[in-house]
Structure formats: C-alpha cells, structure tokens
Amino acid sequence: MPFFLRRIATLSSSIFAIVTFNFFLFHIIPGDPIRLIARTQRLNTEAIAKLRTSFGLDGSLLSQYFRYLSKLLHGDLGYSFFYKENVSGIVGRALGNTFLLLTASTLIVVTCGIAIGVFAGSRQGKKSDTATVVSSLILWSMPTFWVGMLLVFTFGVWVGGLPISGISTANALYSNWFQYAMDIGQHLILPTVTLAIVDIAFFIIITRTALIEVMSEDYMLTARGKGLSRRTIVWRHGFRNAMLPVLTASALYISALVGGAIQVEVVFSWPGMGLLMYNAVLARDYSVLEASFLLTTVAVLVANFAADMLYRVLDPRVAVSK
Amino acid sequence: MSLLEIRDLHVSYPNRKGEFFAVDGVDLTIEQGEFVGLAGESGCGKTTLALSIPQLLPEHSRIAAGSISFNGVDTTALNEEGLRAIRWKEISVIFQGALNALNPVQTIGSQIQEPIRIHDESVSKKEAQDRTLELLEAVGIPSHRASDFPHQFSGGMRQRVMIAMALSCMPKLVIADEPITALDVMTQAQILDLLRSLCDKYKLSMLLISHDLSVLAQTCDRVAVMYAGKVAEQGPTSRVFGSVGAQHPYTQRLLRAYPNIRHERKFIDGIPGYPPDLSTLQVGCRFADRCDVALSRCATEVPDLIDIGGNQSVACHLVSENQVGVQ
Ligand SMILES: Nc1ncnc2c1ncn2[C@@H]1O[C@H](COP(=O)(O)OP(=O)(O)O)[C@@H](O)[C@H]1O
Ligand SMILES: [Mg+2]
C-alpha cells in the first residue's frame, strides 16, 4: 500500500524534525545545567569538564547533536542528576502510568461521549437533548484542575472512601497480584473521572452536532423511505458518517489531552509524564524535561497518525488512491 | 379500486404567520400499472405531494385535511409501524437530488440489498445478494461493481443505482421525483427509457415528477399539472398532448417553456413572472397575475377543477365558460 508507506515516511520525517528542534531548543535556551549543578555542589573546573562530557555537552553544537542522535537510536536518553538514574528508566515508568490513566479515561470519554452525543443528536430539540447540551456545556466550562480539587476535597475530606493521591498505597504489602491490581484500580478512579468529566462533554457536543448535520442529509431520507426503524437509521446510516467530523476533532483532542494529563497528575500525584514534567521544571532537571518533551510530542504525532489512518478506513472517499 | 386515491389533500408547513399550504386541496388517482406524470414549476408543491404518500414529510409539516388511500389503506391514518411496513415494500421513492441519496460510506450493493431482508425475513442472505446483482444488471451496471462506493460512479450511474434500489422490493408504486433533472441530456433520455421499460417489465405503477412536460408526454399515460399547490389541469397524455390539447393557459405556457429533450427546439418561451409565494394568502386564480387571457373574475374567484370530458379536467374560468358556451 504505497499510500500507507508515504504516510509513514511523512510521520518519520516529522519525528526527525521534532527530535532536531527539541535538541536545539534545549541547547540554546539560557540556563546552563552544568552551572546549575556547579552552583549547588561546589565543583572545581576539572570536575565541571568531566560533567560536561558525561552530559554530552562538550564539543561543538553540531557534534553534540550527532552524538545525541546516535545515543537516541540506542534508546539512551541521558542521565538525571536529580534522580541519579538513567532518564530512559524514569521516563519509561512514567510513560506506562500515564498510558494507563489516558487509556482508562479515553475509553470512557469516547464510548460514553459518543453514545450520549448520538442519543442527544437523534432527539434534537426534545427536552432530553436540551438537558444534555446544557449539562455538557457546564461540564465543558469547568477547568480540569478545579474538578480534580473538588473531587480531592469530596473524597479526601468529606466522604472519604477513595484514595486521592499516588498510584498505589504507600508501603503496602500485597499477598497476590490481584490485590495489587485492585489497589491501582482504586487509585485510578478519581484521576480518570476528573480527566474524563470535562472531555466527555467535548465529545458529546461534537458528536451531537455531527449527527444533527448528518440527519438532514438526503441519504437519511432514503433510509427512512426504505422503512428502516429509527434505531437502524441513526446507527447504520447516520453514525458512521457522523464519526468522520468527530474523528477530525479528536486530533485536536489528542493534543489537548497532554495539558489535561499534566493538571490531573499534579493534583492527584499520579506518577506519570505530567507529574514528571512538572517536577522536572521545578528542579530544572533538563535531561528529563528534554526526554519528556520529545516523547510527548512523538506520542501526539503517532496518535494523530492513527486517527488519520482510521479516517481512511471509515471514509471510502478518501481511501487510498491507487 | 384504484391503487392510489388522493382526495382533497391539504399539506401545510409552518411559517411566521402560522402555516401555509404547499398542497392545497389536491385530488390525484393512479390506477394499477398506470404511469402518471406530475408537472409544474419548482416550488408548486410536487415534492410535498409525493412525499405525503408514504408519509416521508419532515416532522414540522402537517396533513391538515384529506385522505390518501393506497391499496385501500389510508396512509394518513397509519402509525409509524404500519408506515414502515409499506415503505419501499409497496411504495419506493427515487428522491429529488438523488445524487446525494446514496450513503457515501456504504457500498451500493449493500444499500440496494438492505431493504430486501428488512421487509421479508424469509429471504436468505444469498437470495438477497442474487437479487441485488440481477437488479444491477437490469439497470445496466456490471454486477462486479456491487462492492463499489457511490463516489466511484457518475451521476447517471448513481441514478441507475437508485433505480435498482427502488425496485429491490418490487413495490406496487414507484415515485420518481425529478429523476433526470441533474443529468445531461443524453443520460436523461437513457434513464427515462430505463425507468419506463423496467416498470413495464415488472408491471409497476409510477408517479413521475418533472417540471418538463415534454418528458412526461413521452413517458406517461396521464399527466397532472400543478400550480401553486393546486392541480391546474389533468388528463390522459393522448388528449393533453394530442387531439384535444392542453386547455389551461398555464399548461399551454409550460409546454412552450421547455425544449424537447430529444429534439432540441430553437426558441424557448419562458413564462414571465414567478409562481406566487404560497405563504401569502391569495384570492382568485393563482395564475391570474401571469395569465395572458385572464378574465375579471379570475382575480376574485377560485376556479374549480371541471371535468371537460374524456377524463380530462381543468381549473380555469375561461375554459369552463367556453364549455358552457359549447353545451
Ligand atoms: N421542509 C420544508 N419546510 C418548509 N417549507 C417547505 C419544505 N419543503 C418545501 N417547502 C415549501 O413548500 C412549497 C412547495 O415545495 P415543494 O413541494 O418542494 O415543491 P416542488 O417539489 O414542486 O418544487 C415551497 O414553497 C417550499 O418552499
Ligand atoms: Mg421538488
């Protein structure tokens, strides 16, 4: 499939551009990380030179760049003096945790958001539709961190019953694998709900609008003329067409997700990429920050690529030109 | 019993002042196996009349009065379930603007096949598939294209797909709403011939809508001409376009207004003015403003549809006065 290959090539070159941009961004911005360390730890010139080498900060910018590329290809993202650990290990764990959180919330957002959007859109103008729109708009206008804090307050102070911080109970001993999973699951609830609550509203509204638009298309009258039931008309003929603009809007959603994840992870101390970046900024941990930026951007690019591919599956009109 | 008997039908749409009647007291009959043409400028209520038969009008419309008896059943009295049972199975529609009437994300094969098993569960999947391929061949599309999507077809081909789809349940009545309007002249003639021959072959009745009388003259057994929500004239094609000729001044003007689709005429004589805005109430004959031969009473009295013999009827004061004179 040459189209697919072409799209892969575009993706790869975008990733390469991001890698390059990211490298120069971090090597040009003011604030020398070595000086930062030297200030706190009182080092002599020799030690500083050694540090520079170990950071890959010696030599010309261009030679640093090529060294950086070759390390990157070997999966080496550098070393964090803040954590005293290889960045790839730190970022790898954080990425896994964020992935868990985003998967859980995105599953809820996409399935519930779309289902409710279709429900409202196929009842345009009725009371249930108006109620859905109004509550979606209210949810949509709530800032993510505020919702998070509200939930922390509710479940941490008033009601209790749900963990409000971290990914698992500190110092807990688990007798089996299942117990461990249950603990993580419990910790997952509030951050997921927080992240989902605002974004669900977004999906409800765009799905509803897309479906209403589709409902007035000529082929929907054809479907009615065929004697199909309301349900069949909406789901078999309307749904897939309505999903096209929703998918396009999801591309925006993917980028917005990063911001939402940072807020939620900070509020709930969820040890993911968002919290990692937040702490790295506070600690001026450049190597972690650099790697996080890179991975986040690449993740967004890949997700957009996947959305684009899905669009092609759904819409035969833009499908592969031979 | 006639296949379709529409009596005194009034259909309204809401407007700022309340409602206006897009169909205003129309009578129309279609016999078993008959081809009836419905003509009139755009906006005169043809589509509204047609879509009221299987009750496919938008929700905000209202059937204010009258009855539509299809095969002895009044469709205005049926509930949604009853309507679903006759839609496509008994009455199928080739919609106006049919180029967008096909779902862009489904193959044409699946769209043609879809109503077959909805209406008859005893048909196996295989049988439905076979029937779909047969229908495609019948409308002149090679059956291997069943798995193609609508955008892969030209306008004329898409209209053929629409025709195959309209026939998939072998309905008693096919409503074709301006089926050739968006097509080029060559394709128009082909599609018309196809429609006519298929309906003959399967012994279906058809209501063919067009604003072009010459199209109807070549295809239909009987024609009705609508003006501003009312029937101005109706009668057998052989009379209206033949021996007796069109009687209503509007029909006469309409006949001169369009080039023949097979033999392009040189001069086209349009009707000056526009059809009246239905949403403003009017007294008298609605064509009076644009009529060359209007009498003084045309401005104040609504003419009734008068039978002038030979199954032809006309709603025109001038014609009915001449009739009286003849008798
Ligand atoms: N869905 C609708 N809602 C409101 N008014 C409509 C609608 N469809 C048609 N009309 C109005 O009804 C009148 C007749 O329209 P229509 O039946 O489409 O005429 P035709 O098919 O002869 O062009 C027009 O004045 C048109 O503006
Ligand atoms: Mg019309």
PDB file of C-alpha atoms and ligand atoms in Angstrom, chain B residues 13-14 20 22-23 40-49 58 60 96 177-178 209 277-279, ligand 1:
ATOM      1  CA  TYR B  13     -45.657  23.932   6.555  1.00  0.00           C
ATOM      2  CA  PRO B  14     -45.321  26.394   9.376  1.00  0.00           C
ATOM      3  CA  PHE B  20     -49.194  27.895   4.597  1.00  0.00           C
ATOM      4  CA  ALA B  22     -47.891  23.759  -0.071  1.00  0.00           C
ATOM      5  CA  VAL B  23     -50.537  21.268  -1.209  1.00  0.00           C
ATOM      6  CA  GLY B  40     -45.245  22.231 -12.540  1.00  0.00           C
ATOM      7  CA  GLU B  41     -42.600  24.829 -11.853  1.00  0.00           C
ATOM      8  CA  SER B  42     -40.406  24.289  -8.845  1.00  0.00           C
ATOM      9  CA  GLY B  43     -41.976  25.329  -5.567  1.00  0.00           C
ATOM     10  CA  CYS B  44     -45.511  24.439  -6.598  1.00  0.00           C
ATOM     11  CA  GLY B  45     -45.767  21.506  -4.178  1.00  0.00           C
ATOM     12  CA  LYS B  46     -44.878  18.450  -6.277  1.00  0.00           C
ATOM     13  CA  THR B  47     -42.370  17.019  -3.827  1.00  0.00           C
ATOM     14  CA  THR B  48     -44.619  17.742  -0.877  1.00  0.00           C
ATOM     15  CA  LEU B  49     -47.477  15.906  -2.558  1.00  0.00           C
ATOM     16  CA  PRO B  58     -40.476  16.480   7.614  1.00  0.00           C
ATOM     17  CA  HIS B  60     -42.890  20.097  11.121  1.00  0.00           C
ATOM     18  CA  GLN B  96     -35.180  14.516  -5.856  1.00  0.00           C
ATOM     19  CA  ASP B 177     -39.159  12.853  -8.102  1.00  0.00           C
ATOM     20  CA  GLU B 178     -37.317  14.710 -10.859  1.00  0.00           C
ATOM     21  CA  ILE B 209     -42.433  14.155 -11.367  1.00  0.00           C
ATOM     22  CA  ASP B 277     -45.354  32.969  -2.777  1.00  0.00           C
ATOM     23  CA  LEU B 278     -47.531  30.334  -1.152  1.00  0.00           C
ATOM     24  CA  SER B 279     -47.030  31.773   2.282  1.00  0.00           C
TER      25      SER B 279
HETATM   26  N1  LIG C   1     -39.259  21.065   4.553  1.00  0.00           N
HETATM   27  C1  LIG C   1     -39.940  22.191   4.244  1.00  0.00           C
HETATM   28  N2  LIG C   1     -40.203  23.101   5.201  1.00  0.00           N
HETATM   29  C2  LIG C   1     -40.869  24.239   4.904  1.00  0.00           C
HETATM   30  N3  LIG C   1     -41.315  24.554   3.700  1.00  0.00           N
HETATM   31  C3  LIG C   1     -41.081  23.693   2.695  1.00  0.00           C
HETATM   32  C4  LIG C   1     -40.373  22.461   2.921  1.00  0.00           C
HETATM   33  N4  LIG C   1     -40.293  21.794   1.738  1.00  0.00           N
HETATM   34  C5  LIG C   1     -40.905  22.576   0.833  1.00  0.00           C
HETATM   35  N5  LIG C   1     -41.393  23.706   1.390  1.00  0.00           N
HETATM   36  C6  LIG C   1     -42.136  24.788   0.709  1.00  0.00           C
HETATM   37  O1  LIG C   1     -43.294  24.191   0.156  1.00  0.00           O
HETATM   38  C7  LIG C   1     -43.527  24.683  -1.139  1.00  0.00           C
HETATM   39  C8  LIG C   1     -43.573  23.528  -2.113  1.00  0.00           C
HETATM   40  O2  LIG C   1     -42.310  22.909  -2.155  1.00  0.00           O
HETATM   41  P1  LIG C   1     -42.047  21.552  -2.921  1.00  0.00           P
HETATM   42  O3  LIG C   1     -43.065  20.579  -2.521  1.00  0.00           O
HETATM   43  O4  LIG C   1     -40.623  21.170  -2.686  1.00  0.00           O
HETATM   44  O5  LIG C   1     -42.249  21.983  -4.430  1.00  0.00           O
HETATM   45  P2  LIG C   1     -41.672  21.338  -5.762  1.00  0.00           P
HETATM   46  O6  LIG C   1     -41.269  19.942  -5.481  1.00  0.00           O
HETATM   47  O7  LIG C   1     -42.783  21.462  -6.721  1.00  0.00           O
HETATM   48  O8  LIG C   1     -40.508  22.173  -6.167  1.00  0.00           O
HETATM   49  C9  LIG C   1     -42.427  25.680  -1.427  1.00  0.00           C
HETATM   50  O9  LIG C   1     -42.942  26.976  -1.186  1.00  0.00           O
HETATM   51  C10 LIG C   1     -41.366  25.346  -0.444  1.00  0.00           C
HETATM   52  O10 LIG C   1     -40.671  26.489  -0.060  1.00  0.00           O
END
